[in-house]
Amino acid sequence: MIELYVKKPNELELRHNNSVPAPKGDEVKIQLVYGGICGSDLSVYKGKLPYAKYPVRAGHELVGVIVEKGEQASFKIGTRCVVLPNTFCGVCDQCQKGLTNICRNKKSLGVNIDGGFAQEFNISSKYVLAVPDDLPNKKAVLVEPLAVIVHAFKKVNVEKKMKVAVVGCGNEGMLAAALAHYLGAKVTAIDINQHKLDLVREIGDISVFLPHEIESLETFDVVFEAAGTKVSVESAVKLAKPGGAVVLIGLAQEANFPIVHIVRSEITIYGSIIYQFPDDYLQAIEYLRDPEFSVEQIVSKIFSITDYKEAYETAASGNAGKVILSFKEAEKL
């Protein structure tokens, strides 16, 4: 069996290990089909997450097939599924309030516990969700990152003809722009990278701008900040119109807020982290099943797991959309 590890910052290692043991209890064994490379995967790889542990098996955007199950697992063998990569204890005060996304004992696959970039892996079935037959794997691998955006959109009310800005056009920003466009909003996407803006433009009728091209007087009903930098957060607040809202998705360490402007303009600022499971996953699946929801352009390239170095380099280049690793040929290695 092969699996991809981040041995230490800036060092990837493709390991050949013995087969995964039989799942026990409520566990299922999943044979991975596709795994998406996310910004947090790159942060772990580059050593930028202080809470990451090494060595760690990478990967948390996963779609695969259940090939074996424990005696307490209710899934059928052969079920295609996606995975919740963030654990929750179910007993802390946050979990008791239904806020499992901010569980005090949360662990994250591919960050501080082993992830799913492996030919096969075991996981508790409570972190697994079946996907419908009409959702192809290439779209199903987007369920987890799209659920992040679904959760963020629940903070505000995005309606037809509303003016929505997305600051930062990484994978999450592109998904936010795509969803706002699908919901009928008038969408403007902003990024420092023209290549990313070109990708966003392919989604549909979305206006794209480099930061310096935005008129200083232009404001928006809702602004989604998805770049995660000090400058992008501060820009997002300035772009919100009086009575508007800013939803922070990116993970900037800090930013300076113009408090007088925020107060006098009654701007509401929301923080949004990951998702509620399974509700946000189920909503993401419904969006992805709709042919009118345009996301195909977001997937830039699918690499074989043997080309993991090139895949990570492409994802880290800043010039690509979603980069996916394929494990379909893993059994031949």
Tab-separated table of C-alpha atoms in Angstrom:
chain	number	residue	atom	x	y	z
A	1	MET	CA	0.000	0.000	0.000
A	2	ILE	CA	1.221	3.506	-0.793
A	3	GLU	CA	0.626	6.670	1.229
A	4	LEU	CA	1.896	10.233	1.024
A	5	TYR	CA	3.503	11.776	4.101
A	6	VAL	CA	4.847	15.182	4.974
A	7	LYS	CA	7.971	13.890	6.691
A	8	LYS	CA	8.893	17.361	7.897
A	9	PRO	CA	8.345	20.879	6.533
A	10	ASN	CA	9.208	21.032	2.825
A	11	GLU	CA	9.787	17.285	2.560
A	12	LEU	CA	7.256	14.876	1.050
A	13	GLU	CA	7.686	11.108	1.162
A	14	LEU	CA	5.775	8.436	-0.746
A	15	ARG	CA	5.776	5.391	1.499
A	16	HIS	CA	5.091	1.737	0.714
A	17	ASN	CA	3.539	0.068	3.745
A	18	ASN	CA	1.752	-3.132	4.618
A	19	SER	CA	-1.976	-3.425	3.997
A	20	VAL	CA	-4.371	-1.610	6.312
A	21	PRO	CA	-5.758	-3.850	9.092
A	22	ALA	CA	-9.400	-4.865	9.012
A	23	PRO	CA	-11.706	-2.125	10.335
A	24	LYS	CA	-13.154	-2.629	13.808
A	25	GLY	CA	-16.326	-1.447	15.531
A	26	ASP	CA	-17.886	1.434	13.590
A	27	GLU	CA	-14.874	1.854	11.291
A	28	VAL	CA	-14.944	1.513	7.533
A	29	LYS	CA	-12.032	0.962	5.185
A	30	ILE	CA	-12.013	3.389	2.278
A	31	GLN	CA	-10.193	2.880	-0.998
A	32	LEU	CA	-9.298	6.369	-2.124
A	33	VAL	CA	-10.161	7.543	-5.640
A	34	TYR	CA	-9.333	11.260	-5.551
A	35	GLY	CA	-7.774	13.598	-3.037
A	36	GLY	CA	-7.748	17.370	-3.434
A	37	ILE	CA	-4.761	19.484	-2.399
A	38	CYS	CA	-5.955	22.348	-0.205
A	39	GLY	CA	-4.347	25.529	1.081
A	40	SER	CA	-4.019	23.955	4.520
A	41	ASP	CA	-2.202	20.983	2.959
A	42	LEU	CA	0.283	23.453	1.505
A	43	SER	CA	0.601	25.235	4.857
A	44	VAL	CA	1.433	21.941	6.569
A	45	TYR	CA	3.924	21.158	3.815
A	46	LYS	CA	5.578	24.572	4.158
A	47	GLY	CA	5.636	24.426	7.965
A	48	LYS	CA	3.303	27.380	8.392
A	49	LEU	CA	0.779	25.787	10.780
A	50	PRO	CA	2.113	25.870	14.364
A	51	TYR	CA	-0.268	23.112	15.488
A	52	ALA	CA	0.746	20.651	12.737
A	53	LYS	CA	2.523	17.457	13.775
A	54	TYR	CA	5.217	15.639	11.801
A	55	PRO	CA	5.514	13.226	10.213
A	56	VAL	CA	1.883	13.261	9.143
A	57	ARG	CA	0.045	11.569	6.323
A	58	ALA	CA	-1.398	14.335	4.158
A	59	GLY	CA	-4.869	14.842	2.749
A	60	HIS	CA	-8.396	15.692	3.846
A	61	GLU	CA	-10.430	16.447	0.685
A	62	LEU	CA	-11.306	12.846	-0.075
A	63	VAL	CA	-13.661	10.746	-2.170
A	64	GLY	CA	-13.464	6.988	-2.259
A	65	VAL	CA	-15.243	3.653	-1.988
A	66	ILE	CA	-15.962	1.616	1.130
A	67	VAL	CA	-14.319	-1.779	0.627
A	68	GLU	CA	-14.598	-3.226	4.130
A	69	LYS	CA	-16.454	-2.405	7.348
A	70	GLY	CA	-16.487	-3.143	11.051
A	71	GLU	CA	-19.338	-4.996	12.703
A	72	GLN	CA	-21.008	-1.786	13.935
A	73	ALA	CA	-20.751	0.201	10.688
A	74	SER	CA	-24.031	0.507	8.786
A	75	PHE	CA	-22.639	1.355	5.334
A	76	LYS	CA	-22.790	-1.125	2.491
A	77	ILE	CA	-19.626	-2.364	0.822
A	78	GLY	CA	-19.177	-0.506	-2.472
A	79	THR	CA	-20.652	2.781	-1.218
A	80	ARG	CA	-18.960	5.846	-2.693
A	81	CYS	CA	-18.363	8.406	0.010
A	82	VAL	CA	-16.728	11.609	1.150
A	83	VAL	CA	-15.106	12.192	4.518
A	84	LEU	CA	-15.424	14.713	7.345
A	85	PRO	CA	-11.767	15.444	8.136
A	86	ASN	CA	-12.318	17.260	11.437
A	87	THR	CA	-13.156	15.195	14.481
A	88	PHE	CA	-15.547	16.259	17.233
A	89	CYS	CA	-15.873	14.841	20.723
A	90	GLY	CA	-19.625	15.293	21.154
A	91	VAL	CA	-19.297	16.047	24.875
A	92	CYS	CA	-17.633	19.463	25.260
A	93	ASP	CA	-19.733	22.596	25.745
A	94	GLN	CA	-19.423	23.601	22.081
A	95	CYS	CA	-20.497	20.187	20.818
A	96	GLN	CA	-23.396	20.182	23.255
A	97	LYS	CA	-24.597	23.405	21.602
A	98	GLY	CA	-24.312	21.798	18.165
A	99	LEU	CA	-21.147	23.749	17.327
A	100	THR	CA	-19.111	20.701	16.383
A	101	ASN	CA	-17.032	22.813	13.985
A	102	ILE	CA	-15.442	24.538	16.985
A	103	CYS	CA	-15.186	21.467	19.211
A	104	ARG	CA	-12.624	22.060	21.950
A	105	ASN	CA	-11.063	18.665	21.264
A	106	LYS	CA	-11.076	18.851	17.463
A	107	LYS	CA	-8.354	17.104	15.475
A	108	SER	CA	-7.785	17.588	11.749
A	109	LEU	CA	-6.797	14.943	9.212
A	110	GLY	CA	-3.542	15.746	7.496
A	111	VAL	CA	-2.617	18.331	10.121
A	112	ASN	CA	-2.308	16.840	13.603
A	113	ILE	CA	-3.562	13.315	12.848
A	114	ASP	CA	-2.903	11.183	9.778
A	115	GLY	CA	-4.932	12.160	6.722
A	116	GLY	CA	-6.294	10.197	3.808
A	117	PHE	CA	-3.695	10.376	1.022
A	118	ALA	CA	-3.308	6.604	1.010
A	119	GLN	CA	-4.431	3.775	-1.174
A	120	GLU	CA	-6.642	2.641	1.722
A	121	PHE	CA	-7.354	3.937	5.211
A	122	ASN	CA	-9.701	3.244	8.112
A	123	ILE	CA	-11.945	5.866	9.672
A	124	SER	CA	-14.942	5.950	12.000
A	125	SER	CA	-18.129	5.768	9.964
A	126	LYS	CA	-19.533	8.772	11.865
A	127	TYR	CA	-17.167	10.872	9.740
A	128	VAL	CA	-18.368	9.404	6.447
A	129	LEU	CA	-21.171	10.462	4.115
A	130	ALA	CA	-22.418	8.562	1.070
A	131	VAL	CA	-22.619	10.449	-2.225
A	132	PRO	CA	-25.409	9.907	-4.783
A	133	ASP	CA	-24.837	7.970	-7.975
A	134	ASP	CA	-25.347	11.049	-10.169
A	135	LEU	CA	-22.458	12.942	-8.554
A	136	PRO	CA	-19.215	12.048	-10.379
A	137	ASN	CA	-15.997	11.693	-8.424
A	138	LYS	CA	-14.488	14.804	-10.015
A	139	LYS	CA	-17.278	16.857	-8.430
A	140	ALA	CA	-17.570	14.789	-5.254
A	141	VAL	CA	-13.992	15.674	-4.310
A	142	LEU	CA	-15.216	19.293	-4.051
A	143	VAL	CA	-17.844	18.498	-1.406
A	144	GLU	CA	-15.557	19.238	1.555
A	145	PRO	CA	-14.187	22.598	0.334
A	146	LEU	CA	-17.619	23.664	-0.918
A	147	ALA	CA	-19.106	22.853	2.506
A	148	VAL	CA	-16.791	25.543	3.905
A	149	ILE	CA	-18.447	28.061	1.591
A	150	VAL	CA	-21.956	26.746	2.271
A	151	HIS	CA	-21.349	27.347	5.975
A	152	ALA	CA	-20.016	30.861	5.323
A	153	PHE	CA	-23.026	31.751	3.181
A	154	LYS	CA	-25.346	30.838	6.060
A	155	LYS	CA	-23.985	33.838	7.954
A	156	VAL	CA	-25.597	36.226	5.457
A	157	ASN	CA	-28.445	36.326	2.995
A	158	VAL	CA	-27.221	36.274	-0.605
A	159	GLU	CA	-30.065	37.037	-3.007
A	160	LYS	CA	-30.534	37.823	-6.674
A	161	LYS	CA	-29.029	41.086	-7.888
A	162	MET	CA	-27.199	41.712	-4.615
A	163	LYS	CA	-23.702	43.087	-5.012
A	164	VAL	CA	-21.229	40.527	-3.683
A	165	ALA	CA	-17.449	40.832	-3.618
A	166	VAL	CA	-15.004	37.977	-3.106
A	167	VAL	CA	-11.536	39.028	-2.000
A	168	GLY	CA	-9.021	36.297	-2.748
A	169	CYS	CA	-9.495	33.732	-5.503
A	170	GLY	CA	-7.853	30.626	-4.201
A	171	ASN	CA	-9.931	27.467	-4.223
A	172	GLU	CA	-12.334	28.685	-1.533
A	173	GLY	CA	-12.622	32.115	-3.098
A	174	MET	CA	-13.419	30.624	-6.496
A	175	LEU	CA	-16.084	28.420	-4.929
A	176	ALA	CA	-17.545	31.446	-3.138
A	177	ALA	CA	-17.687	33.379	-6.405
A	178	ALA	CA	-19.282	30.396	-8.155
A	179	LEU	CA	-21.954	29.976	-5.471
A	180	ALA	CA	-22.797	33.684	-5.330
A	181	HIS	CA	-23.110	33.709	-9.123
A	182	TYR	CA	-25.327	30.595	-9.008
A	183	LEU	CA	-27.592	32.322	-6.464
A	184	GLY	CA	-28.076	35.249	-8.821
A	185	ALA	CA	-25.877	37.853	-7.195
A	186	LYS	CA	-23.859	40.412	-9.118
A	187	VAL	CA	-20.387	39.120	-8.321
A	188	THR	CA	-17.032	40.870	-8.311
A	189	ALA	CA	-13.865	38.830	-7.685
A	190	ILE	CA	-10.631	40.485	-6.578
A	191	ASP	CA	-7.154	38.966	-6.483
A	192	ILE	CA	-3.537	39.967	-6.956
A	193	ASN	CA	-3.002	37.107	-9.427
A	194	GLN	CA	-4.345	37.618	-12.947
A	195	HIS	CA	-4.187	33.856	-13.634
A	196	LYS	CA	-6.677	33.239	-10.816
A	197	LEU	CA	-8.955	35.971	-12.112
A	198	ASP	CA	-8.892	34.397	-15.562
A	199	LEU	CA	-10.065	31.114	-14.030
A	200	VAL	CA	-12.888	32.850	-12.174
A	201	ARG	CA	-14.024	34.588	-15.342
A	202	GLU	CA	-14.577	31.166	-16.935
A	203	ILE	CA	-17.224	30.336	-14.318
A	204	GLY	CA	-19.706	32.837	-15.691
A	205	ASP	CA	-20.638	36.510	-15.774
A	206	ILE	CA	-18.331	37.586	-12.953
A	207	SER	CA	-16.428	40.876	-12.901
A	208	VAL	CA	-12.753	40.455	-12.012
A	209	PHE	CA	-10.274	43.052	-10.838
A	210	LEU	CA	-6.798	43.424	-9.502
A	211	PRO	CA	-6.898	45.301	-6.152
A	212	HIS	CA	-5.735	48.621	-7.563
A	213	GLU	CA	-8.422	48.509	-10.271
A	214	ILE	CA	-11.352	48.709	-7.835
A	215	GLU	CA	-12.886	52.164	-7.604
A	216	SER	CA	-12.440	53.607	-4.122
A	217	LEU	CA	-16.154	54.468	-3.914
A	218	GLU	CA	-17.395	51.003	-4.975
A	219	THR	CA	-19.083	49.117	-2.134
A	220	PHE	CA	-20.928	45.829	-1.776
A	221	ASP	CA	-23.800	44.297	0.174
A	222	VAL	CA	-21.676	41.327	1.210
A	223	VAL	CA	-17.934	40.812	1.057
A	224	PHE	CA	-16.365	37.368	1.443
A	225	GLU	CA	-12.703	37.517	2.452
A	226	ALA	CA	-10.905	34.357	1.389
A	227	ALA	CA	-7.272	35.417	0.956
A	228	GLY	CA	-6.311	35.357	4.610
A	229	THR	CA	-3.870	38.274	4.663
A	230	LYS	CA	-3.800	41.469	6.689
A	231	VAL	CA	-4.198	43.617	3.580
A	232	SER	CA	-7.086	41.565	2.178
A	233	VAL	CA	-9.040	41.692	5.448
A	234	GLU	CA	-8.599	45.448	5.744
A	235	SER	CA	-9.637	45.866	2.099
A	236	ALA	CA	-12.718	43.710	2.630
A	237	VAL	CA	-13.987	45.955	5.424
A	238	LYS	CA	-13.548	49.044	3.254
A	239	LEU	CA	-15.513	47.396	0.441
A	240	ALA	CA	-18.623	46.781	2.563
A	241	LYS	CA	-21.395	49.336	2.083
A	242	PRO	CA	-23.209	50.930	5.055
A	243	GLY	CA	-25.365	48.219	6.596
A	244	GLY	CA	-23.377	45.564	4.748
A	245	ALA	CA	-21.569	42.483	5.987
A	246	VAL	CA	-18.093	40.990	5.788
A	247	VAL	CA	-17.586	37.226	6.143
A	248	LEU	CA	-14.044	36.234	7.061
A	249	ILE	CA	-13.085	32.811	5.701
A	250	GLY	CA	-9.332	33.285	5.367
A	251	LEU	CA	-7.024	32.865	8.344
A	252	ALA	CA	-5.127	36.130	8.614
A	253	GLN	CA	-3.120	36.326	11.830
A	254	GLU	CA	-4.152	39.926	12.485
A	255	ALA	CA	-5.546	43.076	10.876
A	256	ASN	CA	-6.299	46.689	11.758
A	257	PHE	CA	-10.002	47.540	11.719
A	258	PRO	CA	-11.321	51.098	11.219
A	259	ILE	CA	-13.631	50.925	14.217
A	260	VAL	CA	-15.287	54.322	13.684
A	261	HIS	CA	-16.110	53.392	10.088
A	262	ILE	CA	-17.479	50.009	11.137
A	263	VAL	CA	-19.624	51.486	13.900
A	264	ARG	CA	-20.937	54.490	11.970
A	265	SER	CA	-21.704	52.344	8.931
A	266	GLU	CA	-23.174	49.484	10.969
A	267	ILE	CA	-21.034	46.922	9.188
A	268	THR	CA	-21.382	43.396	10.525
A	269	ILE	CA	-18.303	41.173	10.573
A	270	TYR	CA	-18.644	37.392	10.779
A	271	GLY	CA	-16.043	34.745	11.307
A	272	SER	CA	-16.722	31.386	9.652
A	273	ILE	CA	-14.756	28.184	10.163
A	274	ILE	CA	-15.254	24.885	8.326
A	275	TYR	CA	-18.815	23.497	8.506
A	276	GLN	CA	-21.602	21.696	10.318
A	277	PHE	CA	-21.723	17.986	9.503
A	278	PRO	CA	-23.714	16.559	7.832
A	279	ASP	CA	-25.968	19.536	7.002
A	280	ASP	CA	-23.423	21.674	5.153
A	281	TYR	CA	-22.107	18.609	3.322
A	282	LEU	CA	-25.613	17.655	2.217
A	283	GLN	CA	-26.250	21.173	0.917
A	284	ALA	CA	-22.921	21.159	-0.919
A	285	ILE	CA	-23.870	17.872	-2.571
A	286	GLU	CA	-27.196	19.303	-3.736
A	287	TYR	CA	-25.462	22.300	-5.301
A	288	LEU	CA	-22.915	20.071	-7.036
A	289	ARG	CA	-25.650	17.829	-8.447
A	290	ASP	CA	-27.208	20.780	-10.275
A	291	PRO	CA	-25.772	21.111	-13.810
A	292	GLU	CA	-26.435	24.857	-13.593
A	293	PHE	CA	-23.886	25.196	-10.781
A	294	SER	CA	-20.692	25.839	-12.719
A	295	VAL	CA	-17.601	24.507	-10.932
A	296	GLU	CA	-15.837	22.334	-13.517
A	297	GLN	CA	-13.486	25.195	-14.325
A	298	ILE	CA	-12.198	25.212	-10.748
A	299	VAL	CA	-10.470	21.827	-11.145
A	300	SER	CA	-7.231	22.631	-12.959
A	301	LYS	CA	-5.509	19.261	-13.222
A	302	ILE	CA	-5.604	15.687	-11.972
A	303	PHE	CA	-2.204	14.124	-11.255
A	304	SER	CA	-1.358	10.488	-10.581
A	305	ILE	CA	-0.165	9.955	-7.009
A	306	THR	CA	3.244	9.083	-8.480
A	307	ASP	CA	3.487	12.699	-9.659
A	308	TYR	CA	2.862	14.100	-6.173
A	309	LYS	CA	5.859	16.447	-6.300
A	310	GLU	CA	4.654	18.113	-9.483
A	311	ALA	CA	1.117	18.228	-8.089
A	312	TYR	CA	2.237	20.057	-4.947
A	313	GLU	CA	4.426	22.413	-6.962
A	314	THR	CA	1.486	23.220	-9.240
A	315	ALA	CA	-0.842	23.804	-6.306
A	316	ALA	CA	1.737	26.009	-4.589
A	317	SER	CA	2.458	28.045	-7.728
A	318	GLY	CA	-0.570	30.272	-7.221
A	319	ASN	CA	-1.477	29.892	-10.889
A	320	ALA	CA	-3.825	26.917	-10.669
A	321	GLY	CA	-7.283	26.121	-9.412
A	322	LYS	CA	-7.996	22.899	-7.559
A	323	VAL	CA	-5.263	20.305	-8.014
A	324	ILE	CA	-6.285	16.681	-7.475
A	325	LEU	CA	-4.280	13.532	-6.819
A	326	SER	CA	-5.625	10.343	-8.386
A	327	PHE	CA	-5.190	7.022	-6.590
A	328	LYS	CA	-6.941	5.027	-9.329
A	329	GLU	CA	-3.696	3.399	-10.467
A	330	ALA	CA	-2.332	2.903	-6.958
A	331	GLU	CA	-2.916	-0.854	-6.947
A	332	LYS	CA	-0.449	-1.190	-9.838
A	333	LEU	CA	2.406	0.443	-7.946
